Short mmCIF file of C-alpha atoms (C1' of nucleotides) in Angstrom, two decimals:
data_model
loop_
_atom_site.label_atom_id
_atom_site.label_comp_id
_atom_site.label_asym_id
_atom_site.label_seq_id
_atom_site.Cartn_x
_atom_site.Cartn_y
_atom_site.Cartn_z
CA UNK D 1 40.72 25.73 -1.26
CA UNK D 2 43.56 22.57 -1.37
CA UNK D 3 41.86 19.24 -0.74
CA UNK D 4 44.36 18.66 2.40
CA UNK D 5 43.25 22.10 4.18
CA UNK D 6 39.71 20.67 3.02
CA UNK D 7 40.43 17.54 4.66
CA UNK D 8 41.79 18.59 7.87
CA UNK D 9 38.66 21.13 8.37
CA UNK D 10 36.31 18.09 7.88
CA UNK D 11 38.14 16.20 10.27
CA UNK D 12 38.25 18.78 12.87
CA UNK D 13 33.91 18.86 12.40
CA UNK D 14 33.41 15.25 12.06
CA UNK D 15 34.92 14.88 15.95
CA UNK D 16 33.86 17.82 17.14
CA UNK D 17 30.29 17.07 16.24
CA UNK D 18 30.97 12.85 16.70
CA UNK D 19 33.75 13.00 19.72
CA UNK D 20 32.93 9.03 19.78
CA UNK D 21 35.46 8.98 16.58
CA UNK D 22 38.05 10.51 18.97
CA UNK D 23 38.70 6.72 20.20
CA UNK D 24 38.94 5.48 16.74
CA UNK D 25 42.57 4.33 15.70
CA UNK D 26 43.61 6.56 13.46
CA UNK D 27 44.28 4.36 9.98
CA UNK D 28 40.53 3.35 10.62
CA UNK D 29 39.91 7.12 11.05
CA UNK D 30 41.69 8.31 7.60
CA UNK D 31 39.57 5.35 6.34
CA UNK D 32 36.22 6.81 7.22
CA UNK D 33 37.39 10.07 6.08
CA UNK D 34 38.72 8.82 2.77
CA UNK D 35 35.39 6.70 1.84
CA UNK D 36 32.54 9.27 3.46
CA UNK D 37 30.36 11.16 1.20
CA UNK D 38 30.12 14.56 2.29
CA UNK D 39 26.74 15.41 1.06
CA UNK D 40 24.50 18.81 1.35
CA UNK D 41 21.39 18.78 1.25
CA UNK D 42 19.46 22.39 0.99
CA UNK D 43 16.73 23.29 3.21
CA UNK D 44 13.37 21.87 2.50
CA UNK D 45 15.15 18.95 0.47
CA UNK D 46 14.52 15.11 1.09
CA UNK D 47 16.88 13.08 2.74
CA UNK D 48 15.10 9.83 2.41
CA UNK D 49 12.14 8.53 1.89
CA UNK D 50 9.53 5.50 2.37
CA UNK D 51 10.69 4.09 -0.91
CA UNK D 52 14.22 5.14 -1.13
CA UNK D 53 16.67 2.50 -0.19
CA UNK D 54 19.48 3.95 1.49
CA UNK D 55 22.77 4.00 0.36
CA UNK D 56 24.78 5.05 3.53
CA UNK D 57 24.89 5.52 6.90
CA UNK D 58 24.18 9.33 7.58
CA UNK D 59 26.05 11.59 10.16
CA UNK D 60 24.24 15.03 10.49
CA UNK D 61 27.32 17.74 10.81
CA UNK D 62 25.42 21.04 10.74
CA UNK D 63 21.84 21.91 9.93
CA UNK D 64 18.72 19.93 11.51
CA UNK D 65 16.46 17.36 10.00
CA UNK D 66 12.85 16.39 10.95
CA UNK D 67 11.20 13.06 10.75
CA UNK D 68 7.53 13.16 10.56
CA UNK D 69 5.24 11.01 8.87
CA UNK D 70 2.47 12.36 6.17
CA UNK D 71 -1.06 11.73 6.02
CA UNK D 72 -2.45 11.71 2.16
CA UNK D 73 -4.54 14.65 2.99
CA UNK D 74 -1.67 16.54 3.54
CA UNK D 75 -1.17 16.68 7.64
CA UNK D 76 1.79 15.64 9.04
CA UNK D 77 3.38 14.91 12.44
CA UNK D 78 6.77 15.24 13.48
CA UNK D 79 8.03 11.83 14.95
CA UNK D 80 11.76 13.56 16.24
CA UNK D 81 14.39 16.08 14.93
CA UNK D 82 18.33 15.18 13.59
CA UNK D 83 20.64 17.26 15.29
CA UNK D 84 24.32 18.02 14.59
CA UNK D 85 25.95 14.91 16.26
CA UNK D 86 23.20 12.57 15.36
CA UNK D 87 23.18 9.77 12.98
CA UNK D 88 19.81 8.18 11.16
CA UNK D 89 18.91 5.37 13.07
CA UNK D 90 16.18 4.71 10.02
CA UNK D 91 18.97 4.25 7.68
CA UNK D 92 21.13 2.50 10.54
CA UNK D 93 18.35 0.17 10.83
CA UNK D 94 17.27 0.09 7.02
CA UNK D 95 21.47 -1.06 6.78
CA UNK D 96 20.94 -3.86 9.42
CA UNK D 97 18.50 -5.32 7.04
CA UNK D 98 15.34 -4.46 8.48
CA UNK D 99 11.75 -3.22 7.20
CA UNK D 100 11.90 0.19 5.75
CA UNK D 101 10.41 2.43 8.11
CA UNK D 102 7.84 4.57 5.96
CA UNK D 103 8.88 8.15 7.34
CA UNK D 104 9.97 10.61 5.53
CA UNK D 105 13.47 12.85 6.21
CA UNK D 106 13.28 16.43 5.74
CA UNK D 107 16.04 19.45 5.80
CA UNK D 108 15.26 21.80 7.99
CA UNK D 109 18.11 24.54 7.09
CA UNK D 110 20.90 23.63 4.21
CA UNK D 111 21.94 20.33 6.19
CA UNK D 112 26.06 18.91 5.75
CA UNK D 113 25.75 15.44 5.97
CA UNK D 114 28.67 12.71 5.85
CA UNK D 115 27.22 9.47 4.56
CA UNK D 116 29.20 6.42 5.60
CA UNK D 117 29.11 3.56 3.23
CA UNK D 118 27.35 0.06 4.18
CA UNK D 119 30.63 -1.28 4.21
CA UNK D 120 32.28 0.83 6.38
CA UNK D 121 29.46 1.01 8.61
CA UNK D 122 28.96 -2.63 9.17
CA UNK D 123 32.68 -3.20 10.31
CA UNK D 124 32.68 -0.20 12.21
CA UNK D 125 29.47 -1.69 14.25
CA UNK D 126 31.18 -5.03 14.05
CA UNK D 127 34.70 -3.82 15.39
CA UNK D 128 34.18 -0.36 17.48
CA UNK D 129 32.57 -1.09 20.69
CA UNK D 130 32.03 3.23 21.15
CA UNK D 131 30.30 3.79 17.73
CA UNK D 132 28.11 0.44 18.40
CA UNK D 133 27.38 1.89 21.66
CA UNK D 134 27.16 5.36 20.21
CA UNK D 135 24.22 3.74 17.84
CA UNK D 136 22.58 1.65 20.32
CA UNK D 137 22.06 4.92 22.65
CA UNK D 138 20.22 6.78 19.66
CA UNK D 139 17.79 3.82 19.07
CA UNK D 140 17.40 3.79 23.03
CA UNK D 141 16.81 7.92 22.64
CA UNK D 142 14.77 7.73 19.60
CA UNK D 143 12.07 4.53 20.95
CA UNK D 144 11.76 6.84 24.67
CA UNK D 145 10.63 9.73 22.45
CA UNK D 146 8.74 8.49 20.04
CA UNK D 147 6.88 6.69 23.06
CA UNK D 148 6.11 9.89 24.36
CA UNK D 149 4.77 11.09 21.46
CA UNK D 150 2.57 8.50 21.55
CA UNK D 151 0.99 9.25 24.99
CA UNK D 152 1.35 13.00 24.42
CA UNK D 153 -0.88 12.34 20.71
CA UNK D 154 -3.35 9.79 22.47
CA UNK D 155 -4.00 11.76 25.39
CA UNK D 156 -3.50 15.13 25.91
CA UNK D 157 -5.16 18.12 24.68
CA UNK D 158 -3.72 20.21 21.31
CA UNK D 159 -3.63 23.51 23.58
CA UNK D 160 -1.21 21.67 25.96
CA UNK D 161 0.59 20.16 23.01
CA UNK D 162 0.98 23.16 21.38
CA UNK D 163 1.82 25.18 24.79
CA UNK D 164 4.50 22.64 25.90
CA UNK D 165 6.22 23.01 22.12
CA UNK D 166 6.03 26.84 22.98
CA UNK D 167 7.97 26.51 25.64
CA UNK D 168 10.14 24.24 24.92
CA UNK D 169 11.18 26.80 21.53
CA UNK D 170 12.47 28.81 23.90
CA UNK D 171 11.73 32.72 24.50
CA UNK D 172 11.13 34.24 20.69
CA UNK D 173 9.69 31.56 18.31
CA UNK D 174 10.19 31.62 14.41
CA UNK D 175 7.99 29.64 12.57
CA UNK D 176 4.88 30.12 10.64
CA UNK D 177 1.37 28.98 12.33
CA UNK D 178 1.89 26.25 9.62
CA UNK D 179 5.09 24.89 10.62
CA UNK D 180 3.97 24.35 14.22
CA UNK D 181 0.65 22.71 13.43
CA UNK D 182 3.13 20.70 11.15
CA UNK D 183 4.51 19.52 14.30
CA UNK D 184 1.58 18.93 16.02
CA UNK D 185 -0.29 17.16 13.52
CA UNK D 186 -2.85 19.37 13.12
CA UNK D 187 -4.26 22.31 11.00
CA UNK D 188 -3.25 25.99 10.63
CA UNK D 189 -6.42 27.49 12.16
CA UNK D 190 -6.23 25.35 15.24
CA UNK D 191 -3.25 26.86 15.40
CA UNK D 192 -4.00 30.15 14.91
CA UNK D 193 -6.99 29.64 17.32
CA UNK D 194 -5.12 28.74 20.01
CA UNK D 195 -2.40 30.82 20.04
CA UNK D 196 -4.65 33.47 19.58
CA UNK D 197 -6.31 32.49 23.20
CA UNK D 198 -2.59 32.22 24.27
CA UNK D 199 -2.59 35.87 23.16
CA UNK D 200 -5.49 37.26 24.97
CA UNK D 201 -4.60 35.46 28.13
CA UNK D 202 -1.23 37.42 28.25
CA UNK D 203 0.88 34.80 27.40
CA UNK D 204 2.74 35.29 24.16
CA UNK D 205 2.67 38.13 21.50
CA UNK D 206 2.16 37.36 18.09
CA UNK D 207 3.48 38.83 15.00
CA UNK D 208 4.08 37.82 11.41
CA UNK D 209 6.40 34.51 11.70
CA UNK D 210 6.92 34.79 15.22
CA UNK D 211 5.64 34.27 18.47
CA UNK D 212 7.36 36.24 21.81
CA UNK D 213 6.44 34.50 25.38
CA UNK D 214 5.59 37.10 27.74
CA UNK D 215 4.57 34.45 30.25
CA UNK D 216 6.49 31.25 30.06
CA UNK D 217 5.38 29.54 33.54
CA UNK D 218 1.95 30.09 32.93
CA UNK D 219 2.71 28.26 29.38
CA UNK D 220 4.43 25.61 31.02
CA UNK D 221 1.48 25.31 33.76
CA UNK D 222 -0.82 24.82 31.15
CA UNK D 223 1.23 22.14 29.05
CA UNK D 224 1.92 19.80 31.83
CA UNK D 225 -1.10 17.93 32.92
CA UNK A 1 12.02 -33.22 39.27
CA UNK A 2 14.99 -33.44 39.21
CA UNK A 3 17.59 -30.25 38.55
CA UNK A 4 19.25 -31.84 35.62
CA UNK A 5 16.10 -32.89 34.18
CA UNK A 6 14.66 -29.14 34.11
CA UNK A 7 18.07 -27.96 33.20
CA UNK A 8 17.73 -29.98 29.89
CA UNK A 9 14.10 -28.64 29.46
CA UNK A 10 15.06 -24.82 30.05
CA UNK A 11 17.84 -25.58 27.33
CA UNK A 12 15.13 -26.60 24.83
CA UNK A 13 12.80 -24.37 25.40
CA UNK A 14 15.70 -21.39 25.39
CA UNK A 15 16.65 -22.35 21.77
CA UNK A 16 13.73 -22.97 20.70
CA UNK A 17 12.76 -19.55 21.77
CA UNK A 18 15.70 -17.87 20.97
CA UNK A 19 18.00 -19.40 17.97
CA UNK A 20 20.28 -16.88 18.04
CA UNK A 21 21.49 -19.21 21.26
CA UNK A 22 22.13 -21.78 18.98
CA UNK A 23 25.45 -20.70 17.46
CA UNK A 24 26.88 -19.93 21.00
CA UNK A 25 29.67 -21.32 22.10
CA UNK A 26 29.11 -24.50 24.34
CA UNK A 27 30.52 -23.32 27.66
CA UNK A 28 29.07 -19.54 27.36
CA UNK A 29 25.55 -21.49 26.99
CA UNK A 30 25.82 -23.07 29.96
CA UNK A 31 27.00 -19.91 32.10
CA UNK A 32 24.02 -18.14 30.56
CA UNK A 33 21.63 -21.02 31.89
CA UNK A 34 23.69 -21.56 34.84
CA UNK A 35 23.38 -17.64 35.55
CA UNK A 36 20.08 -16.47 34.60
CA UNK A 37 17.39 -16.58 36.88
CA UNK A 38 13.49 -17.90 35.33
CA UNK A 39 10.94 -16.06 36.82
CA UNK A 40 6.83 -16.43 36.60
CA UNK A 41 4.92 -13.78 36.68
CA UNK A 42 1.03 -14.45 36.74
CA UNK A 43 -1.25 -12.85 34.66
CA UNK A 44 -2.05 -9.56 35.32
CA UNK A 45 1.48 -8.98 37.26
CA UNK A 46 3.46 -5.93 36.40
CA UNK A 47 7.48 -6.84 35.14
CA UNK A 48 8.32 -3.40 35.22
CA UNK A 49 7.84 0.21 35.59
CA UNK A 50 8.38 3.62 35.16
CA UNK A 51 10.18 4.12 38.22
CA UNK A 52 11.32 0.59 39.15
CA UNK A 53 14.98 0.07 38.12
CA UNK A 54 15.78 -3.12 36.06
CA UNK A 55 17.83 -6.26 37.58
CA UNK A 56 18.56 -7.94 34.10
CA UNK A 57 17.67 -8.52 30.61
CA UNK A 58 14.71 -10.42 30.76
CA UNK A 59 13.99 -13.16 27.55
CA UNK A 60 10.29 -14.25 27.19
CA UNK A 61 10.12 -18.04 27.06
CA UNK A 62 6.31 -18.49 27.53
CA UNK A 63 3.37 -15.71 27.40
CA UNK A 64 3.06 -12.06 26.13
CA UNK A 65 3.60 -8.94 28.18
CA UNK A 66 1.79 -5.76 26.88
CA UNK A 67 3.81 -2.59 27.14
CA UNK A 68 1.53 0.54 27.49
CA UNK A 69 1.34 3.92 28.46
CA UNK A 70 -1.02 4.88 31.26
CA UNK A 71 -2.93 8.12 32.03
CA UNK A 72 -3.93 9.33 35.17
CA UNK A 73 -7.15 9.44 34.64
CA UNK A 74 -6.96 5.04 33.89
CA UNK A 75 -6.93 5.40 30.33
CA UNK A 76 -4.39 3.76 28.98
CA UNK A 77 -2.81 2.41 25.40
CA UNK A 78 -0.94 -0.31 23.82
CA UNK A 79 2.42 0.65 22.92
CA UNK A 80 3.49 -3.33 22.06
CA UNK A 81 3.53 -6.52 22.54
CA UNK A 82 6.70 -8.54 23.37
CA UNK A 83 6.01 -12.31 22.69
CA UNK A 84 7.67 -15.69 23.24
CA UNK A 85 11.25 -15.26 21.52
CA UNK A 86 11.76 -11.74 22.34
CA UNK A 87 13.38 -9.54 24.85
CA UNK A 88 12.14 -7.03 27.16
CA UNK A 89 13.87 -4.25 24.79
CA UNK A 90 13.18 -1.31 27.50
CA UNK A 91 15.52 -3.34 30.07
CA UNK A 92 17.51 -3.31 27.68
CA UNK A 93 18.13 0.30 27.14
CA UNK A 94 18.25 0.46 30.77
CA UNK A 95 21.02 -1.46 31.01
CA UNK A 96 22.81 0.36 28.54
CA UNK A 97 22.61 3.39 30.57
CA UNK A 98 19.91 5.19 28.94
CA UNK A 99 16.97 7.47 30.43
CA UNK A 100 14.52 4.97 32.12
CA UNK A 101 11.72 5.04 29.27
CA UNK A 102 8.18 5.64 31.46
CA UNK A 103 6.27 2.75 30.41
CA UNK A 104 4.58 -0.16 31.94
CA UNK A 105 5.03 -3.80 31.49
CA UNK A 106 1.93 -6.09 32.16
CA UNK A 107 1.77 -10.14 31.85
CA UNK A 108 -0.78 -10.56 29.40
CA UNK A 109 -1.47 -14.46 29.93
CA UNK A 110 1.19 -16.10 33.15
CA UNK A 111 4.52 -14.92 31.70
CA UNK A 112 7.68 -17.38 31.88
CA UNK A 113 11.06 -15.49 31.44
CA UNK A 114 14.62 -15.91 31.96
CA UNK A 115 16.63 -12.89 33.14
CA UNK A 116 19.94 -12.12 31.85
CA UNK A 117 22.09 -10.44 34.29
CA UNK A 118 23.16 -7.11 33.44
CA UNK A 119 26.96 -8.25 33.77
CA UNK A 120 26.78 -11.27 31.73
CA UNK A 121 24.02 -8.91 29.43
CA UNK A 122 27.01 -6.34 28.60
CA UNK A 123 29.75 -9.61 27.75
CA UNK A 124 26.91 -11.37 25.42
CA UNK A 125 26.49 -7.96 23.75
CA UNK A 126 30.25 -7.45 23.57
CA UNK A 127 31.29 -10.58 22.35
CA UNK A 128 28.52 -12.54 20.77
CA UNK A 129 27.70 -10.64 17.14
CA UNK A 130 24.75 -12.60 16.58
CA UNK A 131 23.07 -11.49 20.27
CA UNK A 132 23.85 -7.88 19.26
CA UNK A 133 22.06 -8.11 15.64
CA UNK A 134 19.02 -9.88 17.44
CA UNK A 135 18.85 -6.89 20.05
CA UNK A 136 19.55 -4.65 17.28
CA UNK A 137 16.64 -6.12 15.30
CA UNK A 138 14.66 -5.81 18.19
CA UNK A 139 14.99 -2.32 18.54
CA UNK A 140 14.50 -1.59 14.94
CA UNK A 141 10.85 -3.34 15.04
CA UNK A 142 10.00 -1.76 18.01
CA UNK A 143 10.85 1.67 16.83
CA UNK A 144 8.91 1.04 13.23
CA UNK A 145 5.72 -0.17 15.39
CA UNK A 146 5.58 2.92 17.29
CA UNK A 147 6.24 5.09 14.64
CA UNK A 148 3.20 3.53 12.79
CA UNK A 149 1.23 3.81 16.01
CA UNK A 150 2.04 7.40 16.01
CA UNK A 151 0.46 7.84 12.78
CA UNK A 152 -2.44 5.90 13.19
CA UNK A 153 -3.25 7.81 17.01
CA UNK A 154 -2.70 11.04 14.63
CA UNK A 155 -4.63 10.56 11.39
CA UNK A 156 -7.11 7.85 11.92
CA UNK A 157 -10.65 7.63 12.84
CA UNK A 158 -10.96 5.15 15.97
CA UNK A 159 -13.96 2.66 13.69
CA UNK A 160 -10.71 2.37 10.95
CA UNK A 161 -7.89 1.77 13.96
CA UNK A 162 -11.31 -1.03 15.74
CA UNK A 163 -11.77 -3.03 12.37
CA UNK A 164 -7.92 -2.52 11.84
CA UNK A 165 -7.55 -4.40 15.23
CA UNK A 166 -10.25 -7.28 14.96
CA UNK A 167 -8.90 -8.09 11.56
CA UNK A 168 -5.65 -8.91 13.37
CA UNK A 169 -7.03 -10.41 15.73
CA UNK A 170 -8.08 -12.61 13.63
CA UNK A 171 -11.61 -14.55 13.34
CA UNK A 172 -13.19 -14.65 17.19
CA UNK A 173 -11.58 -12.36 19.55
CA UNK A 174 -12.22 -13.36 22.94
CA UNK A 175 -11.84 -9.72 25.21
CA UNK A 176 -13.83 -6.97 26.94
CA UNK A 177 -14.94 -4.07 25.16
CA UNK A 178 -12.35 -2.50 27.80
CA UNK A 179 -9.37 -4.66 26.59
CA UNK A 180 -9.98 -3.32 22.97
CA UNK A 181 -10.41 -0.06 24.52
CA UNK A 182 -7.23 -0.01 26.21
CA UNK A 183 -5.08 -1.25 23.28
CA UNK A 184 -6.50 1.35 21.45
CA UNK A 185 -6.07 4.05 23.87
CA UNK A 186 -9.93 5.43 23.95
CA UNK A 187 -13.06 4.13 26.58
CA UNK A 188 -15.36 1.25 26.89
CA UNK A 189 -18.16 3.07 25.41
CA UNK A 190 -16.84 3.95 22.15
CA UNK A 191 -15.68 0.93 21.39
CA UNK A 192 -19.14 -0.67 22.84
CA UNK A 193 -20.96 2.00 20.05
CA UNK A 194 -18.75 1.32 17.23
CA UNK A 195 -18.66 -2.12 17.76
CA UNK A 196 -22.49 -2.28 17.54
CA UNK A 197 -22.07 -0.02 14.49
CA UNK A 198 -20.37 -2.93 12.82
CA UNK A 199 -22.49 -5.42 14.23
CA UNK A 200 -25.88 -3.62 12.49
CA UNK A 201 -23.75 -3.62 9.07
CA UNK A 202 -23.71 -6.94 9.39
CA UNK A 203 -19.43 -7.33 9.94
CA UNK A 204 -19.72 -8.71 13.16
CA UNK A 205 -21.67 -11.17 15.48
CA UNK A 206 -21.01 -9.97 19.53
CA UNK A 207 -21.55 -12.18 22.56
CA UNK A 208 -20.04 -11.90 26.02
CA UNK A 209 -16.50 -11.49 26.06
CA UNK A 210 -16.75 -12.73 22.15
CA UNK A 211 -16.64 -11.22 18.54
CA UNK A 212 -17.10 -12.74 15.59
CA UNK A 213 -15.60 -11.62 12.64
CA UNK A 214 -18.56 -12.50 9.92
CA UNK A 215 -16.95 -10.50 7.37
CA UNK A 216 -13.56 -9.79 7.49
CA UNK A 217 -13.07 -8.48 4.05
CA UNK A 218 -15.71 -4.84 4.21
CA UNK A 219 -13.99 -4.67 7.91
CA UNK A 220 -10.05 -4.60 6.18
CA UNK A 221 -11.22 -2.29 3.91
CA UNK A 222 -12.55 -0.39 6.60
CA UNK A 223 -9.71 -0.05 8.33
CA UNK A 224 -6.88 0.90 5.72
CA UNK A 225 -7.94 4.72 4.48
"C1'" DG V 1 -32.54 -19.59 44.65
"C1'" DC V 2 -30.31 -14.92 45.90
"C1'" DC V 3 -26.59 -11.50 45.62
"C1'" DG V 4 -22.40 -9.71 44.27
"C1'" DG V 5 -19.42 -8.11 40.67
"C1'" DT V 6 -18.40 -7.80 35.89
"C1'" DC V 7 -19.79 -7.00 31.21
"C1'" DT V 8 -22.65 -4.72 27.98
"C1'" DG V 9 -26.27 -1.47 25.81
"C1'" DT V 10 -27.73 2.98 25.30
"C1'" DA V 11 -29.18 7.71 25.51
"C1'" DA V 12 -28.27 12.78 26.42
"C1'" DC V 13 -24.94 15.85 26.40
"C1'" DC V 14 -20.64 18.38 25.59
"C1'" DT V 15 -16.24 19.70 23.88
"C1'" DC V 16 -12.36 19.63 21.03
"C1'" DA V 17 -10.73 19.86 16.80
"C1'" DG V 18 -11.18 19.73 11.76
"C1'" DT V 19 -13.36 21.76 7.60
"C1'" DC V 20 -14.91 25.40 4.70
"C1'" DA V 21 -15.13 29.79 3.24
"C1'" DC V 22 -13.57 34.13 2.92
"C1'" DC V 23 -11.04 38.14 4.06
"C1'" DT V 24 -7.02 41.02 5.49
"C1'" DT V 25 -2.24 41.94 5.86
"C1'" DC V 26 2.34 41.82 4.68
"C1'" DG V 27 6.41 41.57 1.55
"C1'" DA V 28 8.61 40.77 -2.51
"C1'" DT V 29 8.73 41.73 -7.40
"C1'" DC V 30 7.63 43.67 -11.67
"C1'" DG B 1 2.22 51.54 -6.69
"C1'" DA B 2 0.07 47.43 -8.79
"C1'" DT B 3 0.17 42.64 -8.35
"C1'" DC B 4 0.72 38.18 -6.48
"C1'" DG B 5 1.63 34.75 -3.16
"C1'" DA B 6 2.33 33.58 1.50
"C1'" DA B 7 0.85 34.31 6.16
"C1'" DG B 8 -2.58 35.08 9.26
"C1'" DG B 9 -7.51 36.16 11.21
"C1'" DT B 10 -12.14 34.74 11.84
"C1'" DG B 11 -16.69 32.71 11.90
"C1'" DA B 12 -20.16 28.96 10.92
"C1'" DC B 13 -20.70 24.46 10.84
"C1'" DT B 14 -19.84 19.53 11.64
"C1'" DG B 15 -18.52 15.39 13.55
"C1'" DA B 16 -15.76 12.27 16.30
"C1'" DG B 17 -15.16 10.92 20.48
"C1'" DG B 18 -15.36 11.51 25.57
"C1'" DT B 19 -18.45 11.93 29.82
"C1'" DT B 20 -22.21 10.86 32.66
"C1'" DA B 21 -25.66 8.12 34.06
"C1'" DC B 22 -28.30 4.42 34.04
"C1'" DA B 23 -30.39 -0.28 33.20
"C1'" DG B 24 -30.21 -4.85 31.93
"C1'" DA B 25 -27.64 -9.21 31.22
"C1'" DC B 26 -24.64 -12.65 32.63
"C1'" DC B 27 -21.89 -15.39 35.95
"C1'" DG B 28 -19.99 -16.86 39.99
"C1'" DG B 29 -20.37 -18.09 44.88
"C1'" DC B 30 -23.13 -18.63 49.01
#
DNA sequence: GCCGGTCTGTAACCTCAGTCACCTTCGATC
DNA sequence: GATCGAAGGTGACTGAGGTTACAGACCGGC
């Protein structure tokens, strides 16, 4: 495939996924296309680290990243997910010259990422009020979750937790018992326990890597409260 | 007292609060002292919540606020603490235009502050880089802390998160049983049994409304596993 | 002094959730 | 169809932490 169809295609993504770019001038825009990494990153693969220093500003195009932090024994907890359209704030703020946040970033599926260079991202923060904007809001986004997490961890119950996430996963849920209590912060059997009572209540149907919900309002009763 | 006199004072005490002042331009300083309001809140008084909209960006000159998360049931827990020299963060994102983040915002000790309109908030952020990389930093801090937090609500035993806490708060902490309890998210009589746990090891001495850290060194060590 | 509220100590009890151990089931691969 | 690893089921046990319910200690004001 030429470079220039290559080019245009990326282009087309970049503001379909990042419509903020839609207001940059253009040279500026042929500029951020010319010096972007495109990077891909397959499922399962680190995106950066505790230790790593980051060499760009990130902008997720397709495929989803998690941010969770690990326990030594193993647990984990997911903090919030990247979506398409999303940018790393912890490299954003890792950029600005800040602590290194100690989380770690995961691939969820084979993840297309284009990686802005400090450079570029700096003047683009210093010079285009949208992107700054654009950045600011995800911070804003990112703290209000990450605040609920921490009322959600402190204070409700796992079953709620777990019966809010459920829900929330919409109708037919893939994922092994390990990848939710991944999410959680908890174990497989607790898990497997609950969903198990979620099972004999009525509420979902279980079978190898997925979960159906036969009863979502009943889910959602239980999870809030 | 006269106005000019406490003019000149509030100019002190703003830059010596907030440096980042100090590089702006004369006649901007003086519409941001002309235009911002100072408020007092006592002790105990709430600066903002959940539902209440917010009328500016408010700078702490004098006092700490905590911001927590409350649960019906009156438990509570310390998201963070915004000192002298920093900005009430979760106004900020308000201003911006964000989702109203449902937290609460308590004077810790009386709380002196000087609100920022949210007009002359928007032009400082606009046009003044250095205001933009101290909100910026701001929000990066904020968003590390509560990550941590997360963490430590997930994986760690309440005695290591306690000895974690009176280490920090360094050699005689004068609170309740219930303030501890409340930063920590968990009830007076846990903290009341673990901190007589300590005391019979020997890491503590506890009075009324007083601990005594007697060894500080077997409590750190406590606290970080 | 007496009386109120606040702070603290403490015991009995209970529940949620984590750990351990082991087994079964399923699917892919040789 | 034998084998192996990943996914899931299940039970026994344990422990951390929350709840309830008091009682005593301290401190202020009257």
């Amino acid at each position: 495939m030429p470079d220039a169809l290559a080019a245009a295609q990326l282009r087309r993504l970049l503001l379909e996924r990042f419509p903020v770019f839609g207001q940059l001038p253009g040279p500026q825009l042929e500029r951020l296309l010319a010096e972007a990494q495109l990077l891909r990153v397959p499922a399962g693969g680190v995106l950066f680290d505790a230790t790593q220093p980051c060499r760009g500003f990130p902008l997720v195009l397709e495929g989803g990243v998690r941010v969770a932090k690990f326990a030594p024994n193993g647990r984990e907890i997911l903090l919030y997910r990247v979506d398409p359209g999303q940018g790393c704030i912890l490299s954003g703020g890792c950029l600005l010259g800040h602590s290194d946040y100690s989380a770690r970033g995961i691939a969820e599926e084979d993840v297309t990422l284009l990686s802005v260079p400090p450079a570029l991202f700096h003047q683009l923060m210093l010079e285009f009020e949208p992107f700054r904007r654009f950045v600011f809001g995800m911070y804003g986004e990112r703290l209000a979750e990450v605040m609920e997490l921490v009322e959600a961890v402190a204070f409700q119950r796992l079953d709620e937790r777990l019966a809010q996430l459920l829900v929330h996963r919409g109708p037919v849920i893939e994922a092994t018992h390990q990848k939710l209590a991944d999410e959680l912060g908890s174990v497989r059997e607790i898990v497997s326990r609950l969903l198990r009572s979620f099972e004999t209540r009525g509420w979902v149907k279980l079978e190898r890597e997925r979960i159906t919900l036969l009863d979502p309002k009943s889910l959602a009763a239980h999870g809030r409260l």
